[in-house]
Structures are given as C-alpha cells and as structure tokens.
Amino acid sequence: MEYDVVIGLEVHSELKTKSKVFCSCKNEFKGEPNTHCCPVCIGLPGALPIPNKEAVKMTIKAGLAVGSKINDIAIFERKNYFYPDLAKAYQISQAVRPICIGGGVEIENAQGQKKFIRLNRIHLEEDAGKLIHNSKIGGTMIDYNRGGVPLIEIVSEPDMSSAEEAVAYLSKLRNILQYIEVSDCKMEQGSLRCDVNISLKPKGSNELGVRAEMKNLNSFRSVARAIEYEIKRQSRLLDEGEQVVQETRRWDDARNRSFSMRRKEDAQDYRYFPDPDLLPFRIERSLVDEVKSTMPKLRDEKIEYYVNELGLSEYDAKVLTNDLNLVKYFDKVVSYFNKPKFICNFILTTVLKKVKENEESDDLDIPIDPQNFANLMQMYESGKISQAICRDLFDEIWLNNADCQKLVEERGLAQNNNEDEIKSMLQELINEFPQSVQDYKSGNAKALSFFIGQLMKRTQGKANAQIASKLIKEMLD
Ligand SMILES: [Zn+2]
C-alpha cells in the first residue's frame, strides 16, 4: 500500500545567556561537573526561581525572526515527571501560554521548490542535567551543570513529508538561530537537538495515523536516517495489518535502527499546572520593540550585501552564508585583506573541502587564525608564493596555526617569478626530453603539462606556474 508521510519536529535550542534561566549560575558548556549549581537549579525544596530577562528577550527575538506572534501574557508551568537528571521531579516549562505563537519558515528542496512549514509555538523552559553512563565503574553519574540552562522549544506543525524536508527545515532553523545570535547551535554539544514525530496514513487520507516520537537526535545525518528507518518500519507494520503504537523511540546511530523506549505520554500525563513560584508575566510592547531594534541582518540580507557590495556571485554568496561561523570568518579575513572574491574562491574550494575531510559533525570550525589566513591569501594573490606552496602551507597551518609568513622566510619558499631563470630551466628540460617535444609537435597538448610538472618537481613547487606555462608554449611553438 502507498502511504503519505507526516512529520513534525520539536527543536530544542539552548540559549547563550550568561546565566541560567531561573538563577544566577553560569551558563557554560565547559566546567568541572556540578560546579555551576545552586539550590535553585538542583531543585532543593524551598529555593525560589527568578526569571532571566535576557532569556525572555532571546525567546522573543527567535519568535520575531520566524514571524511568530508574541503573547502579551506568558505563563510558566510545571511539567511533572520523574527522572534522575531532574532533581525536583518537574521541569519549568510553558504549556497554555507560551511566549511565541505561530509563525513559520520557508524551505527549499534540491529542485528549488519552496514549501512553507508552519510553527505551532516557541516556548521557554529549563534544560535538565546530564546523565553520564560509565561502564568502568558500572554505574551512572549525574552532572547538574546543564540543569536550568535556558532552552527554547520550537514546535512545528506536522507539515513535512520526507527526510529531505525535515533536514532542510532543521538546517534553516539553525541558520536563523545562529544569525540572530541566540544560540551557538552546536549539534555535537547538544545545544541544538530535535525530536521527530512521524506517522503514516493511507495515501490521500485525511485521517492522521498513530505517531512515534524519536528523541534527542543531534545531527542532520541521524535525523535523515532515523526518518528513513521509521518510514520503513511503520509501512511494514501497516502492510501486515498491524497497529503502530504511540511510543517514544530511541535512535541508535551505530546500529542504524530505533528501539522502543516507552509508551508515549500525552500532555495530560504531565499534569501541567501554573508554577506557584512564578507569576504570569506581561510582555510589554516596548520590550518587543526594543528586541526588534536589535535584530541583525539575516541571511537573505547578507547575500544581497555580498552580491551587490562585494561582487560575489549569487551562488557563492549562498554557499558562504549557509553557516554563520563561515560568514564571520570570511568577514574577518576580508577586513585584513580586502580581496573578497579571491578569498571566497579559496574558502569555497580548498577550505570547505578540508572541513569536510576533517569533521564528522555539522559544526563548522576553522582552526587557522583569520589574520594568519589573510596573510597566506595575500602572499598567494600577490604572487609571492605559488599555488602549490600555498596549498602545502594551508595544510600545515590548519594543523598548527604556525605563522605562514615566517615559514616562507625560514624555508625560502618564495615563488620564483624570474622569467630568465625559468626559461633556462625549461630549456634544460626540453634538451632532456626530446620525445615529449616530439609528442607536443604531433598534437599532444598534454606534453605541456608534463614539462610544467617536471619543472615543479625540480623547484619544489616554487616556480611561477603561470609564467612557466606561457614560456613553454612560446618556446615549443
Ligand atoms: Zn543555579
């Protein structure tokens, strides 16, 4: 039987405030376990939470960036459940009155078709602590540093119908959250993660099927694979006339399959009720306007700037702006060496290739200091070093960030641009390899690259390849 696939995502994103959401403990990923904790965030009885205004502002900012309506009154509620990483046995969250309602984002598939994914809401809540399973001691340890870190949950409507669309949506959201600087969105560190709700229904039917939820996926790859797997699993069940049960499943990336964790609860199972320690709060229009005035350039505006002001092609600008880390890096490098097109070319080819080779994760990180990278680009662009040397140096400083100018001086890597010297070396090669000269004369153009290759070998890549190509042609023609 053929089925329609219905997918909704709940995306959790940690906000990068200085302190936690209901206390003044540091909000920081690093730090010794259980050092950023106080009676409030470990949930000692009687400790009183105080909302962090910055976290509220960031939630509003996220809402404005995706066209949500900002509620004028919001309420914090207790979501009751027991788990060891949640010492007080309830999570402060929002149910009936979240900060943001509605909105949506537009995604584009590989064929360039656009689709609007509606949002249900964005609410603010606290993160739980972290369980660390340790096979050496045969037990589980708890780190409460993450407990009380502000978290926004962005809930979509079930508007997606394939793994590709879910990944495009997640990637778009990540891009927006990065640009408005409310979250660093490091998927590997868990500051951006998502739950996928997925169900199947007979093709064309209006009635929704029973859904399964997959928890805590933290890479684009696992989102895609988990969805593909779940589509197969559910269609097999339905084909065989069996029921899909409403449940929460855990995705195991290593084994490429999901496992049932527990029967899925409904909202009423959590017994939400307004937190008596936190009064409903009014969000003044003036606060919303204040947040609006701090909204930075989003991706589309940045693309426009790169194309119109810096002369990049639209394609290049799109690739570059796909990740804010890359944008920031590029802007910095250009501020030291103002040749944007030249730098962009190198980044989109050599640098991105390197990133892909080196990183399994979706977080982009370039280990070379921008000033050092700008110096490398400047030496290459001015012809001080050859392309071959530039690539070698790039590979080296990627590993150790050594000063590339110093390396060129110390090792005498400067490019040889002296036409007379290059000419005499080429003459030697012509004398040595008469067969290749013959090949060229009988129409084999490849013989030219043979001479350039030999020349590079002898000069350890220091001869100016452009000059050499021009000369060898002249000499043989
Ligand atoms: Zn605390």
PDB file of N, CA, C and O in Angstrom, residues 29-75:
ATOM      1  N   PHE A  29      29.138  25.596  28.698  1.00  0.00           N
ATOM      2  CA  PHE A  29      29.223  24.173  28.357  1.00  0.00           C
ATOM      3  C   PHE A  29      30.339  23.469  29.114  1.00  0.00           C
ATOM      4  O   PHE A  29      30.191  22.376  29.599  1.00  0.00           O
ATOM      5  N   LYS A  30      31.493  24.161  29.209  1.00  0.00           N
ATOM      6  CA  LYS A  30      32.607  23.508  29.885  1.00  0.00           C
ATOM      7  C   LYS A  30      32.497  23.685  31.404  1.00  0.00           C
ATOM      8  O   LYS A  30      31.546  24.239  31.902  1.00  0.00           O
ATOM      9  N   GLY A  31      33.492  23.233  32.106  1.00  0.00           N
ATOM     10  CA  GLY A  31      33.442  23.358  33.564  1.00  0.00           C
ATOM     11  C   GLY A  31      33.362  21.981  34.190  1.00  0.00           C
ATOM     12  O   GLY A  31      32.709  21.081  33.683  1.00  0.00           O
ATOM     13  N   GLU A  32      34.041  21.828  35.338  1.00  0.00           N
ATOM     14  CA  GLU A  32      34.013  20.566  36.069  1.00  0.00           C
ATOM     15  C   GLU A  32      32.564  20.220  36.409  1.00  0.00           C
ATOM     16  O   GLU A  32      31.768  21.119  36.702  1.00  0.00           O
ATOM     17  N   PRO A  33      32.228  18.920  36.397  1.00  0.00           N
ATOM     18  CA  PRO A  33      30.853  18.533  36.720  1.00  0.00           C
ATOM     19  C   PRO A  33      30.389  19.118  38.058  1.00  0.00           C
ATOM     20  O   PRO A  33      31.172  19.211  39.020  1.00  0.00           O
ATOM     21  N   ASN A  34      29.158  19.558  38.085  1.00  0.00           N
ATOM     22  CA  ASN A  34      28.499  20.048  39.304  1.00  0.00           C
ATOM     23  C   ASN A  34      29.201  21.231  39.969  1.00  0.00           C
ATOM     24  O   ASN A  34      29.218  21.350  41.190  1.00  0.00           O
ATOM     25  N   THR A  35      29.787  22.120  39.127  1.00  0.00           N
ATOM     26  CA  THR A  35      30.390  23.332  39.688  1.00  0.00           C
ATOM     27  C   THR A  35      29.552  24.571  39.382  1.00  0.00           C
ATOM     28  O   THR A  35      29.771  25.615  39.967  1.00  0.00           O
ATOM     29  N   HIS A  36      28.610  24.474  38.421  1.00  0.00           N
ATOM     30  CA  HIS A  36      27.751  25.630  38.121  1.00  0.00           C
ATOM     31  C   HIS A  36      26.355  25.352  38.659  1.00  0.00           C
ATOM     32  O   HIS A  36      25.391  25.303  37.913  1.00  0.00           O
ATOM     33  N   CYS A  37      26.282  25.131  39.950  1.00  0.00           N
ATOM     34  CA  CYS A  37      24.998  24.725  40.532  1.00  0.00           C
ATOM     35  C   CYS A  37      24.702  25.489  41.807  1.00  0.00           C
ATOM     36  O   CYS A  37      25.614  25.938  42.503  1.00  0.00           O
ATOM     37  N   CYS A  38      23.408  25.637  42.109  1.00  0.00           N
ATOM     38  CA  CYS A  38      22.983  26.274  43.348  1.00  0.00           C
ATOM     39  C   CYS A  38      21.678  25.624  43.791  1.00  0.00           C
ATOM     40  O   CYS A  38      21.135  24.782  43.079  1.00  0.00           O
ATOM     41  N   PRO A  39      21.134  25.989  44.945  1.00  0.00           N
ATOM     42  CA  PRO A  39      19.892  25.356  45.416  1.00  0.00           C
ATOM     43  C   PRO A  39      18.739  25.447  44.411  1.00  0.00           C
ATOM     44  O   PRO A  39      17.929  24.527  44.314  1.00  0.00           O
ATOM     45  N   VAL A  40      18.691  26.541  43.613  1.00  0.00           N
ATOM     46  CA  VAL A  40      17.583  26.674  42.650  1.00  0.00           C
ATOM     47  C   VAL A  40      17.704  25.637  41.537  1.00  0.00           C
ATOM     48  O   VAL A  40      16.766  24.897  41.252  1.00  0.00           O
ATOM     49  N   CYS A  41      18.904  25.568  40.902  1.00  0.00           N
ATOM     50  CA  CYS A  41      18.976  24.714  39.712  1.00  0.00           C
ATOM     51  C   CYS A  41      19.195  23.246  40.037  1.00  0.00           C
ATOM     52  O   CYS A  41      19.093  22.400  39.147  1.00  0.00           O
ATOM     53  N   ILE A  42      19.477  22.900  41.295  1.00  0.00           N
ATOM     54  CA  ILE A  42      19.436  21.472  41.603  1.00  0.00           C
ATOM     55  C   ILE A  42      18.132  21.118  42.320  1.00  0.00           C
ATOM     56  O   ILE A  42      17.920  19.992  42.737  1.00  0.00           O
ATOM     57  N   GLY A  43      17.275  22.138  42.450  1.00  0.00           N
ATOM     58  CA  GLY A  43      15.909  21.855  42.894  1.00  0.00           C
ATOM     59  C   GLY A  43      15.754  21.535  44.364  1.00  0.00           C
ATOM     60  O   GLY A  43      14.940  20.688  44.730  1.00  0.00           O
ATOM     61  N   LEU A  44      16.526  22.212  45.225  1.00  0.00           N
ATOM     62  CA  LEU A  44      16.314  21.981  46.657  1.00  0.00           C
ATOM     63  C   LEU A  44      14.965  22.578  47.063  1.00  0.00           C
ATOM     64  O   LEU A  44      14.560  23.622  46.548  1.00  0.00           O
ATOM     65  N   PRO A  45      14.258  21.902  47.975  1.00  0.00           N
ATOM     66  CA  PRO A  45      12.926  22.396  48.362  1.00  0.00           C
ATOM     67  C   PRO A  45      13.020  23.808  48.940  1.00  0.00           C
ATOM     68  O   PRO A  45      13.933  24.110  49.698  1.00  0.00           O
ATOM     69  N   GLY A  46      12.088  24.653  48.533  1.00  0.00           N
ATOM     70  CA  GLY A  46      12.031  25.997  49.095  1.00  0.00           C
ATOM     71  C   GLY A  46      12.846  27.024  48.340  1.00  0.00           C
ATOM     72  O   GLY A  46      12.690  28.224  48.560  1.00  0.00           O
ATOM     73  N   ALA A  47      13.719  26.590  47.434  1.00  0.00           N
ATOM     74  CA  ALA A  47      14.508  27.562  46.667  1.00  0.00           C
ATOM     75  C   ALA A  47      13.594  28.242  45.653  1.00  0.00           C
ATOM     76  O   ALA A  47      12.720  27.606  45.066  1.00  0.00           O
ATOM     77  N   LEU A  48      13.752  29.552  45.467  1.00  0.00           N
ATOM     78  CA  LEU A  48      12.822  30.281  44.607  1.00  0.00           C
ATOM     79  C   LEU A  48      13.437  30.713  43.281  1.00  0.00           C
ATOM     80  O   LEU A  48      14.488  31.362  43.265  1.00  0.00           O
ATOM     81  N   PRO A  49      12.797  30.360  42.168  1.00  0.00           N
ATOM     82  CA  PRO A  49      13.299  30.742  40.845  1.00  0.00           C
ATOM     83  C   PRO A  49      12.982  32.194  40.504  1.00  0.00           C
ATOM     84  O   PRO A  49      11.935  32.708  40.902  1.00  0.00           O
ATOM     85  N   ILE A  50      13.894  32.856  39.814  1.00  0.00           N
ATOM     86  CA  ILE A  50      13.646  34.215  39.313  1.00  0.00           C
ATOM     87  C   ILE A  50      13.953  34.214  37.813  1.00  0.00           C
ATOM     88  O   ILE A  50      15.058  33.854  37.419  1.00  0.00           O
ATOM     89  N   PRO A  51      12.968  34.600  36.978  1.00  0.00           N
ATOM     90  CA  PRO A  51      13.200  34.500  35.523  1.00  0.00           C
ATOM     91  C   PRO A  51      14.308  35.428  35.041  1.00  0.00           C
ATOM     92  O   PRO A  51      14.474  36.539  35.537  1.00  0.00           O
ATOM     93  N   ASN A  52      15.047  34.947  34.078  1.00  0.00           N
ATOM     94  CA  ASN A  52      16.145  35.687  33.467  1.00  0.00           C
ATOM     95  C   ASN A  52      15.575  36.502  32.300  1.00  0.00           C
ATOM     96  O   ASN A  52      15.086  35.956  31.316  1.00  0.00           O
ATOM     97  N   LYS A  53      15.647  37.832  32.417  1.00  0.00           N
ATOM     98  CA  LYS A  53      15.027  38.697  31.413  1.00  0.00           C
ATOM     99  C   LYS A  53      15.682  38.508  30.034  1.00  0.00           C
ATOM    100  O   LYS A  53      15.030  38.553  28.999  1.00  0.00           O
ATOM    101  N   GLU A  54      16.994  38.263  30.061  1.00  0.00           N
ATOM    102  CA  GLU A  54      17.730  38.089  28.805  1.00  0.00           C
ATOM    103  C   GLU A  54      17.199  36.866  28.036  1.00  0.00           C
ATOM    104  O   GLU A  54      17.074  36.890  26.814  1.00  0.00           O
ATOM    105  N   ALA A  55      16.877  35.806  28.786  1.00  0.00           N
ATOM    106  CA  ALA A  55      16.349  34.589  28.144  1.00  0.00           C
ATOM    107  C   ALA A  55      14.983  34.876  27.520  1.00  0.00           C
ATOM    108  O   ALA A  55      14.675  34.394  26.429  1.00  0.00           O
ATOM    109  N   VAL A  56      14.174  35.681  28.226  1.00  0.00           N
ATOM    110  CA  VAL A  56      12.861  36.044  27.674  1.00  0.00           C
ATOM    111  C   VAL A  56      13.055  36.856  26.394  1.00  0.00           C
ATOM    112  O   VAL A  56      12.403  36.617  25.375  1.00  0.00           O
ATOM    113  N   LYS A  57      14.009  37.801  26.426  1.00  0.00           N
ATOM    114  CA  LYS A  57      14.256  38.627  25.240  1.00  0.00           C
ATOM    115  C   LYS A  57      14.728  37.785  24.050  1.00  0.00           C
ATOM    116  O   LYS A  57      14.321  38.002  22.912  1.00  0.00           O
ATOM    117  N   MET A  58      15.598  36.805  24.339  1.00  0.00           N
ATOM    118  CA  MET A  58      16.089  35.945  23.243  1.00  0.00           C
ATOM    119  C   MET A  58      14.961  35.099  22.653  1.00  0.00           C
ATOM    120  O   MET A  58      14.942  34.833  21.445  1.00  0.00           O
ATOM    121  N   THR A  59      14.045  34.671  23.515  1.00  0.00           N
ATOM    122  CA  THR A  59      12.908  33.882  23.007  1.00  0.00           C
ATOM    123  C   THR A  59      12.042  34.761  22.106  1.00  0.00           C
ATOM    124  O   THR A  59      11.599  34.331  21.030  1.00  0.00           O
ATOM    125  N   ILE A  60      11.833  36.003  22.526  1.00  0.00           N
ATOM    126  CA  ILE A  60      11.064  36.948  21.697  1.00  0.00           C
ATOM    127  C   ILE A  60      11.772  37.155  20.357  1.00  0.00           C
ATOM    128  O   ILE A  60      11.157  37.159  19.290  1.00  0.00           O
ATOM    129  N   LYS A  61      13.109  37.289  20.434  1.00  0.00           N
ATOM    130  CA  LYS A  61      13.892  37.513  19.215  1.00  0.00           C
ATOM    131  C   LYS A  61      13.727  36.341  18.244  1.00  0.00           C
ATOM    132  O   LYS A  61      13.535  36.541  17.034  1.00  0.00           O
ATOM    133  N   ALA A  62      13.784  35.125  18.788  1.00  0.00           N
ATOM    134  CA  ALA A  62      13.605  33.943  17.936  1.00  0.00           C
ATOM    135  C   ALA A  62      12.218  33.976  17.308  1.00  0.00           C
ATOM    136  O   ALA A  62      12.045  33.694  16.118  1.00  0.00           O
ATOM    137  N   GLY A  63      11.220  34.350  18.111  1.00  0.00           N
ATOM    138  CA  GLY A  63       9.854  34.421  17.597  1.00  0.00           C
ATOM    139  C   GLY A  63       9.728  35.454  16.482  1.00  0.00           C
ATOM    140  O   GLY A  63       9.145  35.179  15.431  1.00  0.00           O
ATOM    141  N   LEU A  64      10.309  36.619  16.701  1.00  0.00           N
ATOM    142  CA  LEU A  64      10.215  37.671  15.675  1.00  0.00           C
ATOM    143  C   LEU A  64      10.894  37.231  14.372  1.00  0.00           C
ATOM    144  O   LEU A  64      10.413  37.528  13.282  1.00  0.00           O
ATOM    145  N   ALA A  65      12.002  36.497  14.516  1.00  0.00           N
ATOM    146  CA  ALA A  65      12.756  36.086  13.324  1.00  0.00           C
ATOM    147  C   ALA A  65      11.996  35.081  12.462  1.00  0.00           C
ATOM    148  O   ALA A  65      12.285  34.929  11.283  1.00  0.00           O
ATOM    149  N   VAL A  66      11.023  34.374  13.072  1.00  0.00           N
ATOM    150  CA  VAL A  66      10.260  33.407  12.275  1.00  0.00           C
ATOM    151  C   VAL A  66       8.792  33.819  12.146  1.00  0.00           C
ATOM    152  O   VAL A  66       7.926  33.014  11.815  1.00  0.00           O
ATOM    153  N   GLY A  67       8.528  35.101  12.414  1.00  0.00           N
ATOM    154  CA  GLY A  67       7.182  35.635  12.198  1.00  0.00           C
ATOM    155  C   GLY A  67       6.124  35.186  13.196  1.00  0.00           C
ATOM    156  O   GLY A  67       4.936  35.180  12.887  1.00  0.00           O
ATOM    157  N   SER A  68       6.551  34.810  14.417  1.00  0.00           N
ATOM    158  CA  SER A  68       5.550  34.426  15.423  1.00  0.00           C
ATOM    159  C   SER A  68       4.859  35.659  15.986  1.00  0.00           C
ATOM    160  O   SER A  68       5.393  36.770  15.939  1.00  0.00           O
ATOM    161  N   LYS A  69       3.708  35.417  16.580  1.00  0.00           N
ATOM    162  CA  LYS A  69       3.034  36.471  17.342  1.00  0.00           C
ATOM    163  C   LYS A  69       3.561  36.360  18.776  1.00  0.00           C
ATOM    164  O   LYS A  69       3.724  35.251  19.300  1.00  0.00           O
ATOM    165  N   ILE A  70       3.866  37.510  19.390  1.00  0.00           N
ATOM    166  CA  ILE A  70       4.364  37.467  20.768  1.00  0.00           C
ATOM    167  C   ILE A  70       3.183  37.668  21.711  1.00  0.00           C
ATOM    168  O   ILE A  70       2.494  38.697  21.636  1.00  0.00           O
ATOM    169  N   ASN A  71       2.954  36.681  22.562  1.00  0.00           N
ATOM    170  CA  ASN A  71       1.837  36.789  23.521  1.00  0.00           C
ATOM    171  C   ASN A  71       2.052  37.947  24.478  1.00  0.00           C
ATOM    172  O   ASN A  71       3.188  38.221  24.873  1.00  0.00           O
ATOM    173  N   ASP A  72       0.968  38.646  24.892  1.00  0.00           N
ATOM    174  CA  ASP A  72       1.220  39.732  25.847  1.00  0.00           C
ATOM    175  C   ASP A  72       1.291  39.234  27.278  1.00  0.00           C
ATOM    176  O   ASP A  72       1.863  39.896  28.142  1.00  0.00           O
ATOM    177  N   ILE A  73       0.715  38.056  27.527  1.00  0.00           N
ATOM    178  CA  ILE A  73       0.904  37.468  28.851  1.00  0.00           C
ATOM    179  C   ILE A  73       1.410  36.037  28.673  1.00  0.00           C
ATOM    180  O   ILE A  73       0.870  35.283  27.853  1.00  0.00           O
ATOM    181  N   ALA A  74       2.466  35.695  29.378  1.00  0.00           N
ATOM    182  CA  ALA A  74       3.006  34.336  29.274  1.00  0.00           C
ATOM    183  C   ALA A  74       3.033  33.719  30.666  1.00  0.00           C
ATOM    184  O   ALA A  74       3.107  34.429  31.676  1.00  0.00           O
ATOM    185  N   ILE A  75       2.934  32.396  30.694  1.00  0.00           N
ATOM    186  CA  ILE A  75       2.854  31.699  31.984  1.00  0.00           C
ATOM    187  C   ILE A  75       3.882  30.561  32.027  1.00  0.00           C
ATOM    188  O   ILE A  75       4.034  29.820  31.058  1.00  0.00           O
TER     189      ILE A  75
END
